[in-house]
């Protein structure tokens, strides 16, 4: 369960802007603020069943975005490739090493790493 929640939070970080404000709010209350379904329902003015359904639909929507866009998969692949590059240039010194680190960090920041 923990791994699934972690994966959903990763997907949320990537695709939250594609969700409706209501879905974002309910997802954040449940996964980020760790509220129960009952508490989410009270906070948002919907039924407990409505909260559960909305959370379930939001999770499915996030997974669908990933299956289409594959941003999480691409982010992981870029991280692996950057690590490989850093290993190759480990023996570099001075300005060349600083430039490599700057470029690597810049690329990783594009993917939120």
mmCIF file of N, CA, C and O in Angstrom:
data_model
loop_
_atom_site.group_PDB
_atom_site.id
_atom_site.type_symbol
_atom_site.label_atom_id
_atom_site.label_comp_id
_atom_site.label_asym_id
_atom_site.label_seq_id
_atom_site.Cartn_x
_atom_site.Cartn_y
_atom_site.Cartn_z
ATOM 1 N N UNK A 1 0.827 -1.199 0.000
ATOM 2 C CA UNK A 1 0.000 0.000 0.000
ATOM 3 C C UNK A 1 0.870 1.262 0.000
ATOM 4 O O UNK A 1 0.568 2.206 -0.706
ATOM 5 N N UNK A 2 1.932 1.239 0.799
ATOM 6 C CA UNK A 2 2.819 2.399 0.867
ATOM 7 C C UNK A 2 3.417 2.705 -0.505
ATOM 8 O O UNK A 2 3.477 3.869 -0.909
ATOM 9 N N UNK A 3 3.854 1.663 -1.220
ATOM 10 C CA UNK A 3 4.461 1.870 -2.535
ATOM 11 C C UNK A 3 3.453 2.440 -3.529
ATOM 12 O O UNK A 3 3.790 3.291 -4.345
ATOM 13 N N UNK A 4 2.211 1.977 -3.456
ATOM 14 C CA UNK A 4 1.169 2.499 -4.348
ATOM 15 C C UNK A 4 0.908 3.978 -4.043
ATOM 16 O O UNK A 4 0.795 4.794 -4.953
ATOM 17 N N UNK A 5 0.857 4.315 -2.755
ATOM 18 C CA UNK A 5 0.651 5.713 -2.380
ATOM 19 C C UNK A 5 1.821 6.582 -2.845
ATOM 20 O O UNK A 5 1.617 7.702 -3.312
ATOM 21 N N UNK A 6 3.023 6.067 -2.701
ATOM 22 C CA UNK A 6 4.202 6.798 -3.151
ATOM 23 C C UNK A 6 4.144 7.026 -4.659
ATOM 24 O O UNK A 6 4.400 8.131 -5.146
ATOM 25 N N UNK A 7 3.785 5.986 -5.393
ATOM 26 C CA UNK A 7 3.671 6.101 -6.850
ATOM 27 C C UNK A 7 2.593 7.117 -7.235
ATOM 28 O O UNK A 7 2.796 7.937 -8.135
ATOM 29 N N UNK A 8 1.457 7.076 -6.543
ATOM 30 C CA UNK A 8 0.393 8.044 -6.838
ATOM 31 C C UNK A 8 0.838 9.472 -6.535
ATOM 32 O O UNK A 8 0.506 10.399 -7.283
ATOM 33 N N UNK A 9 1.590 9.658 -5.462
ATOM 34 C CA UNK A 9 2.091 10.999 -5.147
ATOM 35 C C UNK A 9 3.074 11.480 -6.206
ATOM 36 O O UNK A 9 3.084 12.666 -6.549
ATOM 37 N N UNK A 10 3.899 10.581 -6.729
ATOM 38 C CA UNK A 10 4.796 10.951 -7.824
ATOM 39 C C UNK A 10 3.997 11.393 -9.047
ATOM 40 O O UNK A 10 4.322 12.401 -9.684
ATOM 41 N N UNK A 11 2.980 10.615 -9.362
ATOM 42 C CA UNK A 11 2.135 10.969 -10.509
ATOM 43 C C UNK A 11 1.420 12.290 -10.274
ATOM 44 O O UNK A 11 1.286 13.113 -11.186
ATOM 45 N N UNK A 12 0.975 12.500 -9.045
ATOM 46 C CA UNK A 12 0.301 13.755 -8.710
ATOM 47 C C UNK A 12 1.251 14.937 -8.923
ATOM 48 O O UNK A 12 0.851 15.969 -9.463
ATOM 49 N N UNK A 13 2.497 14.789 -8.498
ATOM 50 C CA UNK A 13 3.474 15.861 -8.691
ATOM 51 C C UNK A 13 3.629 16.214 -10.165
ATOM 52 O O UNK A 13 3.814 17.381 -10.517
ATOM 53 N N UNK A 14 3.534 15.211 -11.016
ATOM 54 C CA UNK A 14 3.708 15.435 -12.453
ATOM 55 C C UNK A 14 2.456 15.969 -13.141
ATOM 56 O O UNK A 14 2.547 16.781 -14.063
ATOM 57 N N UNK A 15 1.295 15.485 -12.731
ATOM 58 C CA UNK A 15 0.074 15.738 -13.495
ATOM 59 C C UNK A 15 -1.010 16.525 -12.747
ATOM 60 O O UNK A 15 -2.116 16.666 -13.267
ATOM 61 N N UNK A 16 -0.725 17.050 -11.593
ATOM 62 C CA UNK A 16 -1.749 17.729 -10.792
ATOM 63 C C UNK A 16 -2.451 18.841 -11.558
ATOM 64 O O UNK A 16 -3.670 19.016 -11.435
ATOM 65 N N UNK A 17 -1.715 19.566 -12.354
ATOM 66 C CA UNK A 17 -2.304 20.697 -13.083
ATOM 67 C C UNK A 17 -3.335 20.258 -14.111
ATOM 68 O O UNK A 17 -4.129 21.066 -14.576
ATOM 69 N N UNK A 18 -3.334 18.976 -14.458
ATOM 70 C CA UNK A 18 -4.305 18.463 -15.424
ATOM 71 C C UNK A 18 -5.626 18.066 -14.762
ATOM 72 O O UNK A 18 -6.604 17.797 -15.450
ATOM 73 N N UNK A 19 -5.631 18.035 -13.438
ATOM 74 C CA UNK A 19 -6.831 17.654 -12.684
ATOM 75 C C UNK A 19 -7.691 18.871 -12.391
ATOM 76 O O UNK A 19 -7.191 20.000 -12.321
ATOM 77 N N UNK A 20 -8.963 18.631 -12.162
ATOM 78 C CA UNK A 20 -9.847 19.725 -11.752
ATOM 79 C C UNK A 20 -9.466 20.168 -10.338
ATOM 80 O O UNK A 20 -8.879 19.397 -9.572
ATOM 81 N N UNK A 21 -9.790 21.403 -9.973
ATOM 82 C CA UNK A 21 -9.491 21.879 -8.622
ATOM 83 C C UNK A 21 -10.082 20.972 -7.530
ATOM 84 O O UNK A 21 -9.447 20.735 -6.504
ATOM 85 N N UNK A 22 -11.292 20.469 -7.760
ATOM 86 C CA UNK A 22 -11.937 19.604 -6.755
ATOM 87 C C UNK A 22 -11.152 18.303 -6.586
ATOM 88 O O UNK A 22 -10.926 17.845 -5.465
ATOM 89 N N UNK A 23 -10.730 17.711 -7.690
ATOM 90 C CA UNK A 23 -9.949 16.476 -7.608
ATOM 91 C C UNK A 23 -8.612 16.727 -6.919
ATOM 92 O O UNK A 23 -8.162 15.903 -6.116
ATOM 93 N N UNK A 24 -7.978 17.850 -7.213
ATOM 94 C CA UNK A 24 -6.707 18.185 -6.554
ATOM 95 C C UNK A 24 -6.907 18.313 -5.050
ATOM 96 O O UNK A 24 -6.139 17.778 -4.253
ATOM 97 N N UNK A 25 -7.963 19.016 -4.668
ATOM 98 C CA UNK A 25 -8.233 19.252 -3.241
ATOM 99 C C UNK A 25 -8.474 17.938 -2.497
ATOM 100 O O UNK A 25 -7.883 17.691 -1.445
ATOM 101 N N UNK A 26 -9.318 17.089 -3.048
ATOM 102 C CA UNK A 26 -9.638 15.820 -2.404
ATOM 103 C C UNK A 26 -8.390 14.933 -2.336
ATOM 104 O O UNK A 26 -8.113 14.314 -1.309
ATOM 105 N N UNK A 27 -7.624 14.884 -3.415
ATOM 106 C CA UNK A 27 -6.403 14.078 -3.429
ATOM 107 C C UNK A 27 -5.435 14.574 -2.355
ATOM 108 O O UNK A 27 -4.860 13.771 -1.614
ATOM 109 N N UNK A 28 -5.237 15.879 -2.271
ATOM 110 C CA UNK A 28 -4.313 16.441 -1.278
ATOM 111 C C UNK A 28 -4.775 16.155 0.143
ATOM 112 O O UNK A 28 -3.964 15.822 1.011
ATOM 113 N N UNK A 29 -6.059 16.300 0.385
ATOM 114 C CA UNK A 29 -6.568 16.020 1.728
ATOM 115 C C UNK A 29 -6.329 14.569 2.124
ATOM 116 O O UNK A 29 -5.918 14.294 3.253
ATOM 117 N N UNK A 30 -6.563 13.671 1.203
ATOM 118 C CA UNK A 30 -6.463 12.244 1.514
ATOM 119 C C UNK A 30 -5.013 11.761 1.549
ATOM 120 O O UNK A 30 -4.593 11.107 2.500
ATOM 121 N N UNK A 31 -4.236 12.094 0.537
ATOM 122 C CA UNK A 31 -2.879 11.560 0.439
ATOM 123 C C UNK A 31 -1.824 12.433 1.112
ATOM 124 O O UNK A 31 -0.892 11.917 1.711
ATOM 125 N N UNK A 32 -1.944 13.740 1.016
ATOM 126 C CA UNK A 32 -0.920 14.612 1.589
ATOM 127 C C UNK A 32 -1.188 14.944 3.054
ATOM 128 O O UNK A 32 -0.274 14.934 3.874
ATOM 129 N N UNK A 33 -2.451 15.251 3.346
ATOM 130 C CA UNK A 33 -2.795 15.615 4.719
ATOM 131 C C UNK A 33 -3.242 14.418 5.551
ATOM 132 O O UNK A 33 -3.513 14.557 6.738
ATOM 133 N N UNK A 34 -3.345 13.262 4.909
ATOM 134 C CA UNK A 34 -3.651 11.991 5.580
ATOM 135 C C UNK A 34 -4.985 12.013 6.326
ATOM 136 O O UNK A 34 -5.118 11.429 7.399
ATOM 137 N N UNK A 35 -5.974 12.681 5.752
ATOM 138 C CA UNK A 35 -7.306 12.677 6.353
ATOM 139 C C UNK A 35 -8.030 11.388 5.982
ATOM 140 O O UNK A 35 -7.762 10.797 4.940
ATOM 141 N N UNK A 36 -8.943 10.972 6.835
ATOM 142 C CA UNK A 36 -9.768 9.805 6.543
ATOM 143 C C UNK A 36 -10.807 10.181 5.486
ATOM 144 O O UNK A 36 -11.032 11.365 5.212
ATOM 145 N N UNK A 37 -11.457 9.172 4.931
ATOM 146 C CA UNK A 37 -12.517 9.447 3.957
ATOM 147 C C UNK A 37 -13.619 10.292 4.586
ATOM 148 O O UNK A 37 -14.150 11.205 3.946
ATOM 149 N N UNK A 38 -13.963 9.981 5.829
ATOM 150 C CA UNK A 38 -14.981 10.747 6.540
ATOM 151 C C UNK A 38 -14.563 12.213 6.665
ATOM 152 O O UNK A 38 -15.360 13.134 6.413
ATOM 153 N N UNK A 39 -13.302 12.448 7.034
ATOM 154 C CA UNK A 39 -12.810 13.819 7.190
ATOM 155 C C UNK A 39 -12.756 14.553 5.843
ATOM 156 O O UNK A 39 -13.080 15.743 5.773
ATOM 157 N N UNK A 40 -12.352 13.853 4.796
ATOM 158 C CA UNK A 40 -12.339 14.456 3.462
ATOM 159 C C UNK A 40 -13.757 14.862 3.074
ATOM 160 O O UNK A 40 -13.996 15.959 2.561
ATOM 161 N N UNK A 41 -14.701 13.958 3.334
ATOM 162 C CA UNK A 41 -16.101 14.245 3.015
ATOM 163 C C UNK A 41 -16.589 15.483 3.763
ATOM 164 O O UNK A 41 -17.235 16.359 3.172
ATOM 165 N N UNK A 42 -16.290 15.563 5.042
ATOM 166 C CA UNK A 42 -16.707 16.729 5.843
ATOM 167 C C UNK A 42 -16.075 18.004 5.315
ATOM 168 O O UNK A 42 -16.749 19.035 5.207
ATOM 169 N N UNK A 43 -14.797 17.932 5.002
ATOM 170 C CA UNK A 43 -14.046 19.114 4.553
ATOM 171 C C UNK A 43 -14.550 19.635 3.203
ATOM 172 O O UNK A 43 -14.528 20.842 2.955
ATOM 173 N N UNK A 44 -15.013 18.732 2.355
ATOM 174 C CA UNK A 44 -15.394 19.127 0.997
ATOM 175 C C UNK A 44 -16.905 19.178 0.760
ATOM 176 O O UNK A 44 -17.340 19.555 -0.323
ATOM 177 N N UNK A 45 -17.659 18.759 1.749
ATOM 178 C CA UNK A 45 -19.112 18.824 1.619
ATOM 179 C C UNK A 45 -19.709 17.753 0.720
ATOM 180 O O UNK A 45 -20.764 17.981 0.111
ATOM 181 N N UNK A 46 -19.043 16.617 0.624
ATOM 182 C CA UNK A 46 -19.582 15.495 -0.146
ATOM 183 C C UNK A 46 -19.732 14.295 0.784
ATOM 184 O O UNK A 46 -19.264 14.331 1.922
ATOM 185 N N UNK A 47 -20.367 13.255 0.302
ATOM 186 C CA UNK A 47 -20.540 12.064 1.134
ATOM 187 C C UNK A 47 -19.219 11.292 1.225
ATOM 188 O O UNK A 47 -18.307 11.487 0.414
ATOM 189 N N UNK A 48 -19.147 10.408 2.198
ATOM 190 C CA UNK A 48 -17.967 9.564 2.347
ATOM 191 C C UNK A 48 -17.773 8.722 1.086
ATOM 192 O O UNK A 48 -16.661 8.589 0.576
ATOM 193 N N UNK A 49 -18.852 8.168 0.566
ATOM 194 C CA UNK A 49 -18.791 7.369 -0.659
ATOM 195 C C UNK A 49 -18.359 8.229 -1.844
ATOM 196 O O UNK A 49 -17.576 7.808 -2.679
ATOM 197 N N UNK A 50 -18.849 9.457 -1.877
ATOM 198 C CA UNK A 50 -18.440 10.390 -2.932
ATOM 199 C C UNK A 50 -16.956 10.686 -2.868
ATOM 200 O O UNK A 50 -16.283 10.765 -3.906
ATOM 201 N N UNK A 51 -16.439 10.843 -1.655
ATOM 202 C CA UNK A 51 -15.001 11.096 -1.480
ATOM 203 C C UNK A 51 -14.196 9.898 -1.966
ATOM 204 O O UNK A 51 -13.213 10.041 -2.696
ATOM 205 N N UNK A 52 -14.642 8.698 -1.585
ATOM 206 C CA UNK A 52 -13.942 7.475 -2.000
ATOM 207 C C UNK A 52 -13.952 7.334 -3.520
ATOM 208 O O UNK A 52 -12.930 7.049 -4.135
ATOM 209 N N UNK A 53 -15.105 7.576 -4.126
ATOM 210 C CA UNK A 53 -15.216 7.474 -5.579
ATOM 211 C C UNK A 53 -14.329 8.507 -6.281
ATOM 212 O O UNK A 53 -13.663 8.190 -7.276
ATOM 213 N N UNK A 54 -14.329 9.713 -5.767
ATOM 214 C CA UNK A 54 -13.529 10.775 -6.375
ATOM 215 C C UNK A 54 -12.035 10.472 -6.248
ATOM 216 O O UNK A 54 -11.269 10.679 -7.205
ATOM 217 N N UNK A 55 -11.609 9.970 -5.112
ATOM 218 C CA UNK A 55 -10.205 9.598 -4.923
ATOM 219 C C UNK A 55 -9.823 8.480 -5.881
ATOM 220 O O UNK A 55 -8.766 8.511 -6.525
ATOM 221 N N UNK A 56 -10.705 7.502 -6.007
ATOM 222 C CA UNK A 56 -10.450 6.373 -6.905
ATOM 223 C C UNK A 56 -10.375 6.829 -8.365
ATOM 224 O O UNK A 56 -9.473 6.424 -9.110
ATOM 225 N N UNK A 57 -11.305 7.682 -8.777
ATOM 226 C CA UNK A 57 -11.297 8.190 -10.153
ATOM 227 C C UNK A 57 -10.050 9.049 -10.421
ATOM 228 O O UNK A 57 -9.473 8.994 -11.508
ATOM 229 N N UNK A 58 -9.644 9.817 -9.422
ATOM 230 C CA UNK A 58 -8.457 10.664 -9.575
ATOM 231 C C UNK A 58 -7.210 9.810 -9.732
ATOM 232 O O UNK A 58 -6.364 10.087 -10.590
ATOM 233 N N UNK A 59 -7.091 8.766 -8.924
ATOM 234 C CA UNK A 59 -5.943 7.858 -9.039
ATOM 235 C C UNK A 59 -5.911 7.226 -10.425
ATOM 236 O O UNK A 59 -4.849 7.149 -11.066
ATOM 237 N N UNK A 60 -7.052 6.799 -10.897
ATOM 238 C CA UNK A 60 -7.131 6.184 -12.227
ATOM 239 C C UNK A 60 -6.753 7.198 -13.308
ATOM 240 O O UNK A 60 -6.031 6.875 -14.249
ATOM 241 N N UNK A 61 -7.215 8.418 -13.157
ATOM 242 C CA UNK A 61 -6.898 9.464 -14.125
ATOM 243 C C UNK A 61 -5.392 9.731 -14.158
ATOM 244 O O UNK A 61 -4.794 9.872 -15.236
ATOM 245 N N UNK A 62 -4.762 9.791 -12.987
ATOM 246 C CA UNK A 62 -3.313 10.003 -12.920
ATOM 247 C C UNK A 62 -2.565 8.869 -13.621
ATOM 248 O O UNK A 62 -1.604 9.104 -14.358
ATOM 249 N N UNK A 63 -3.016 7.646 -13.383
ATOM 250 C CA UNK A 63 -2.381 6.494 -14.024
ATOM 251 C C UNK A 63 -2.582 6.517 -15.538
ATOM 252 O O UNK A 63 -1.681 6.136 -16.296
ATOM 253 N N UNK A 64 -3.733 6.998 -15.994
ATOM 254 C CA UNK A 64 -3.978 7.116 -17.432
ATOM 255 C C UNK A 64 -3.069 8.169 -18.061
ATOM 256 O O UNK A 64 -2.544 7.969 -19.164
ATOM 257 N N UNK A 65 -2.881 9.294 -17.361
ATOM 258 C CA UNK A 65 -1.963 10.314 -17.876
ATOM 259 C C UNK A 65 -0.564 9.731 -18.030
ATOM 260 O O UNK A 65 0.115 9.965 -19.034
ATOM 261 N N UNK A 66 -0.137 8.962 -17.033
ATOM 262 C CA UNK A 66 1.199 8.369 -17.102
ATOM 263 C C UNK A 66 1.293 7.358 -18.243
ATOM 264 O O UNK A 66 2.300 7.309 -18.950
ATOM 265 N N UNK A 67 0.250 6.577 -18.449
ATOM 266 C CA UNK A 67 0.302 5.588 -19.530
ATOM 267 C C UNK A 67 0.380 6.270 -20.901
ATOM 268 O O UNK A 67 0.973 5.723 -21.832
ATOM 269 N N UNK A 68 -0.180 7.461 -21.010
ATOM 270 C CA UNK A 68 -0.126 8.199 -22.276
ATOM 271 C C UNK A 68 1.158 9.015 -22.432
ATOM 272 O O UNK A 68 1.786 9.004 -23.490
ATOM 273 N N UNK A 69 1.535 9.723 -21.377
ATOM 274 C CA UNK A 69 2.642 10.677 -21.466
ATOM 275 C C UNK A 69 3.987 10.122 -20.989
ATOM 276 O O UNK A 69 5.038 10.592 -21.419
ATOM 277 N N UNK A 70 3.953 9.193 -20.070
ATOM 278 C CA UNK A 70 5.148 8.513 -19.555
ATOM 279 C C UNK A 70 6.195 9.461 -18.971
ATOM 280 O O UNK A 70 7.398 9.218 -19.066
ATOM 281 N N UNK A 71 5.764 10.531 -18.330
ATOM 282 C CA UNK A 71 6.709 11.482 -17.758
ATOM 283 C C UNK A 71 7.492 10.898 -16.587
ATOM 284 O O UNK A 71 8.683 11.173 -16.435
ATOM 285 N N UNK A 72 6.832 10.095 -15.759
ATOM 286 C CA UNK A 72 7.542 9.474 -14.628
ATOM 287 C C UNK A 72 8.616 8.526 -15.144
ATOM 288 O O UNK A 72 9.751 8.532 -14.665
ATOM 289 N N UNK A 73 8.248 7.744 -16.127
ATOM 290 C CA UNK A 73 9.201 6.809 -16.738
ATOM 291 C C UNK A 73 10.383 7.565 -17.347
ATOM 292 O O UNK A 73 11.542 7.192 -17.163
ATOM 293 N N UNK A 74 10.098 8.651 -18.042
ATOM 294 C CA UNK A 74 11.155 9.449 -18.674
ATOM 295 C C UNK A 74 12.039 10.115 -17.625
ATOM 296 O O UNK A 74 13.260 10.189 -17.795
ATOM 297 N N UNK A 75 11.417 10.588 -16.545
ATOM 298 C CA UNK A 75 12.185 11.234 -15.477
ATOM 299 C C UNK A 75 13.179 10.252 -14.870
ATOM 300 O O UNK A 75 14.333 10.587 -14.628
ATOM 301 N N UNK A 76 12.725 9.026 -14.632
ATOM 302 C CA UNK A 76 13.618 8.007 -14.073
ATOM 303 C C UNK A 76 14.753 7.684 -15.038
ATOM 304 O O UNK A 76 15.907 7.545 -14.640
ATOM 305 N N UNK A 77 14.426 7.573 -16.318
ATOM 306 C CA UNK A 77 15.447 7.253 -17.325
ATOM 307 C C UNK A 77 16.497 8.356 -17.410
ATOM 308 O O UNK A 77 17.698 8.073 -17.506
ATOM 309 N N UNK A 78 16.067 9.601 -17.353
ATOM 310 C CA UNK A 78 17.010 10.720 -17.389
ATOM 311 C C UNK A 78 17.916 10.681 -16.157
ATOM 312 O O UNK A 78 19.135 10.875 -16.266
ATOM 313 N N UNK A 79 17.354 10.396 -15.002
ATOM 314 C CA UNK A 79 18.154 10.303 -13.778
ATOM 315 C C UNK A 79 19.224 9.228 -13.879
ATOM 316 O O UNK A 79 20.378 9.432 -13.477
ATOM 317 N N UNK A 80 18.857 8.091 -14.441
ATOM 318 C CA UNK A 80 19.822 6.994 -14.623
ATOM 319 C C UNK A 80 20.931 7.416 -15.577
ATOM 320 O O UNK A 80 22.117 7.192 -15.307
ATOM 321 N N UNK A 81 20.557 8.033 -16.681
ATOM 322 C CA UNK A 81 21.562 8.445 -17.673
ATOM 323 C C UNK A 81 22.500 9.518 -17.112
ATOM 324 O O UNK A 81 23.701 9.492 -17.381
ATOM 325 N N UNK A 82 21.962 10.436 -16.330
ATOM 326 C CA UNK A 82 22.812 11.461 -15.710
ATOM 327 C C UNK A 82 23.793 10.810 -14.745
ATOM 328 O O UNK A 82 24.979 11.169 -14.697
ATOM 329 N N UNK A 83 23.339 9.845 -13.978
ATOM 330 C CA UNK A 83 24.232 9.120 -13.056
ATOM 331 C C UNK A 83 25.350 8.421 -13.823
ATOM 332 O O UNK A 83 26.510 8.439 -13.401
ATOM 333 N N UNK A 84 25.001 7.824 -14.946
ATOM 334 C CA UNK A 84 26.012 7.164 -15.779
ATOM 335 C C UNK A 84 27.034 8.172 -16.304
ATOM 336 O O UNK A 84 28.239 7.903 -16.311
ATOM 337 N N UNK A 85 26.550 9.330 -16.739
ATOM 338 C CA UNK A 85 27.468 10.375 -17.219
ATOM 339 C C UNK A 85 28.393 10.848 -16.108
ATOM 340 O O UNK A 85 29.589 11.040 -16.327
ATOM 341 N N UNK A 86 27.843 11.033 -14.925
ATOM 342 C CA UNK A 86 28.662 11.481 -13.796
ATOM 343 C C UNK A 86 29.751 10.473 -13.473
ATOM 344 O O UNK A 86 30.871 10.848 -13.143
ATOM 345 N N UNK A 87 29.431 9.196 -13.576
ATOM 346 C CA UNK A 87 30.447 8.166 -13.345
ATOM 347 C C UNK A 87 31.540 8.223 -14.406
ATOM 348 O O UNK A 87 32.726 8.081 -14.100
ATOM 349 N N UNK A 88 31.152 8.416 -15.664
ATOM 350 C CA UNK A 88 32.137 8.491 -16.747
ATOM 351 C C UNK A 88 33.098 9.662 -16.559
ATOM 352 O O UNK A 88 34.282 9.565 -16.887
ATOM 353 N N UNK A 89 32.581 10.768 -16.064
ATOM 354 C CA UNK A 89 33.398 11.974 -15.928
ATOM 355 C C UNK A 89 33.882 12.203 -14.492
ATOM 356 O O UNK A 89 34.310 13.302 -14.152
ATOM 357 N N UNK A 90 33.861 11.150 -13.699
ATOM 358 C CA UNK A 90 34.252 11.271 -12.301
ATOM 359 C C UNK A 90 35.691 11.761 -12.149
ATOM 360 O O UNK A 90 36.013 12.478 -11.206
ATOM 361 N N UNK A 91 36.559 11.367 -13.065
ATOM 362 C CA UNK A 91 37.972 11.735 -12.968
ATOM 363 C C UNK A 91 38.277 13.127 -13.500
ATOM 364 O O UNK A 91 39.412 13.599 -13.395
ATOM 365 N N UNK A 92 37.287 13.780 -14.079
ATOM 366 C CA UNK A 92 37.488 15.148 -14.566
ATOM 367 C C UNK A 92 37.766 16.063 -13.385
ATOM 368 O O UNK A 92 37.304 15.830 -12.271
ATOM 369 N N UNK A 93 38.478 17.125 -13.661
ATOM 370 C CA UNK A 93 38.790 18.081 -12.599
ATOM 371 C C UNK A 93 38.517 19.495 -13.068
ATOM 372 O O UNK A 93 38.327 19.754 -14.240
ATOM 373 N N UNK A 94 38.503 20.375 -12.114
ATOM 374 C CA UNK A 94 38.432 21.793 -12.391
ATOM 375 C C UNK A 94 37.170 22.239 -13.088
ATOM 376 O O UNK A 94 36.058 21.798 -12.784
ATOM 377 N N UNK A 95 37.365 23.125 -14.055
ATOM 378 C CA UNK A 95 36.257 23.767 -14.755
ATOM 379 C C UNK A 95 35.390 22.760 -15.502
ATOM 380 O O UNK A 95 34.171 22.873 -15.519
ATOM 381 N N UNK A 96 36.008 21.754 -16.095
ATOM 382 C CA UNK A 96 35.253 20.747 -16.844
ATOM 383 C C UNK A 96 34.281 20.004 -15.924
ATOM 384 O O UNK A 96 33.132 19.768 -16.270
ATOM 385 N N UNK A 97 34.734 19.649 -14.737
ATOM 386 C CA UNK A 97 33.877 18.937 -13.780
ATOM 387 C C UNK A 97 32.744 19.841 -13.296
ATOM 388 O O UNK A 97 31.599 19.416 -13.198
ATOM 389 N N UNK A 98 33.048 21.092 -13.008
ATOM 390 C CA UNK A 98 32.012 22.039 -12.569
ATOM 391 C C UNK A 98 30.961 22.242 -13.658
ATOM 392 O O UNK A 98 29.764 22.297 -13.373
ATOM 393 N N UNK A 99 31.406 22.334 -14.903
ATOM 394 C CA UNK A 99 30.472 22.515 -16.022
ATOM 395 C C UNK A 99 29.582 21.288 -16.187
ATOM 396 O O UNK A 99 28.377 21.405 -16.402
ATOM 397 N N UNK A 100 30.151 20.107 -16.057
ATOM 398 C CA UNK A 100 29.375 18.875 -16.141
ATOM 399 C C UNK A 100 28.331 18.821 -15.031
ATOM 400 O O UNK A 100 27.176 18.480 -15.275
ATOM 401 N N UNK A 101 28.706 19.177 -13.824
ATOM 402 C CA UNK A 101 27.761 19.196 -12.700
ATOM 403 C C UNK A 101 26.655 20.225 -12.929
ATOM 404 O O UNK A 101 25.491 19.968 -12.644
ATOM 405 N N UNK A 102 27.024 21.379 -13.470
ATOM 406 C CA UNK A 102 26.029 22.414 -13.746
ATOM 407 C C UNK A 102 25.012 21.923 -14.779
ATOM 408 O O UNK A 102 23.800 22.053 -14.595
ATOM 409 N N UNK A 103 25.505 21.325 -15.846
ATOM 410 C CA UNK A 103 24.620 20.813 -16.901
ATOM 411 C C UNK A 103 23.747 19.684 -16.365
ATOM 412 O O UNK A 103 22.540 19.651 -16.613
ATOM 413 N N UNK A 104 24.345 18.758 -15.623
ATOM 414 C CA UNK A 104 23.587 17.641 -15.049
ATOM 415 C C UNK A 104 22.474 18.145 -14.134
ATOM 416 O O UNK A 104 21.338 17.695 -14.226
ATOM 417 N N UNK A 105 22.815 19.071 -13.277
ATOM 418 C CA UNK A 105 21.814 19.621 -12.353
ATOM 419 C C UNK A 105 20.718 20.351 -13.099
ATOM 420 O O UNK A 105 19.543 20.256 -12.744
ATOM 421 N N UNK A 106 21.098 21.054 -14.143
ATOM 422 C CA UNK A 106 20.121 21.775 -14.950
ATOM 423 C C UNK A 106 19.139 20.808 -15.617
ATOM 424 O O UNK A 106 17.918 21.034 -15.605
ATOM 425 N N UNK A 107 19.658 19.728 -16.164
ATOM 426 C CA UNK A 107 18.789 18.730 -16.812
ATOM 427 C C UNK A 107 17.874 18.096 -15.778
ATOM 428 O O UNK A 107 16.671 17.952 -16.011
ATOM 429 N N UNK A 108 18.412 17.713 -14.636
ATOM 430 C CA UNK A 108 17.589 17.082 -13.592
ATOM 431 C C UNK A 108 16.509 18.027 -13.077
ATOM 432 O O UNK A 108 15.400 17.600 -12.785
ATOM 433 N N UNK A 109 16.820 19.301 -12.980
ATOM 434 C CA UNK A 109 15.830 20.251 -12.482
ATOM 435 C C UNK A 109 14.637 20.382 -13.431
ATOM 436 O O UNK A 109 13.525 20.689 -13.012
ATOM 437 N N UNK A 110 14.867 20.144 -14.704
ATOM 438 C CA UNK A 110 13.771 20.168 -15.675
ATOM 439 C C UNK A 110 12.729 19.084 -15.363
ATOM 440 O O UNK A 110 11.566 19.218 -15.694
ATOM 441 N N UNK A 111 13.201 18.021 -14.736
ATOM 442 C CA UNK A 111 12.335 16.901 -14.392
ATOM 443 C C UNK A 111 11.975 16.867 -12.915
ATOM 444 O O UNK A 111 11.488 15.885 -12.403
ATOM 445 N N UNK A 112 12.268 17.956 -12.200
ATOM 446 C CA UNK A 112 11.893 18.042 -10.794
ATOM 447 C C UNK A 112 12.690 17.124 -9.897
ATOM 448 O O UNK A 112 12.192 16.647 -8.885
ATOM 449 N N UNK A 113 13.935 16.879 -10.239
ATOM 450 C CA UNK A 113 14.777 16.003 -9.408
ATOM 451 C C UNK A 113 15.846 16.797 -8.724
ATOM 452 O O UNK A 113 16.314 17.780 -9.142
#
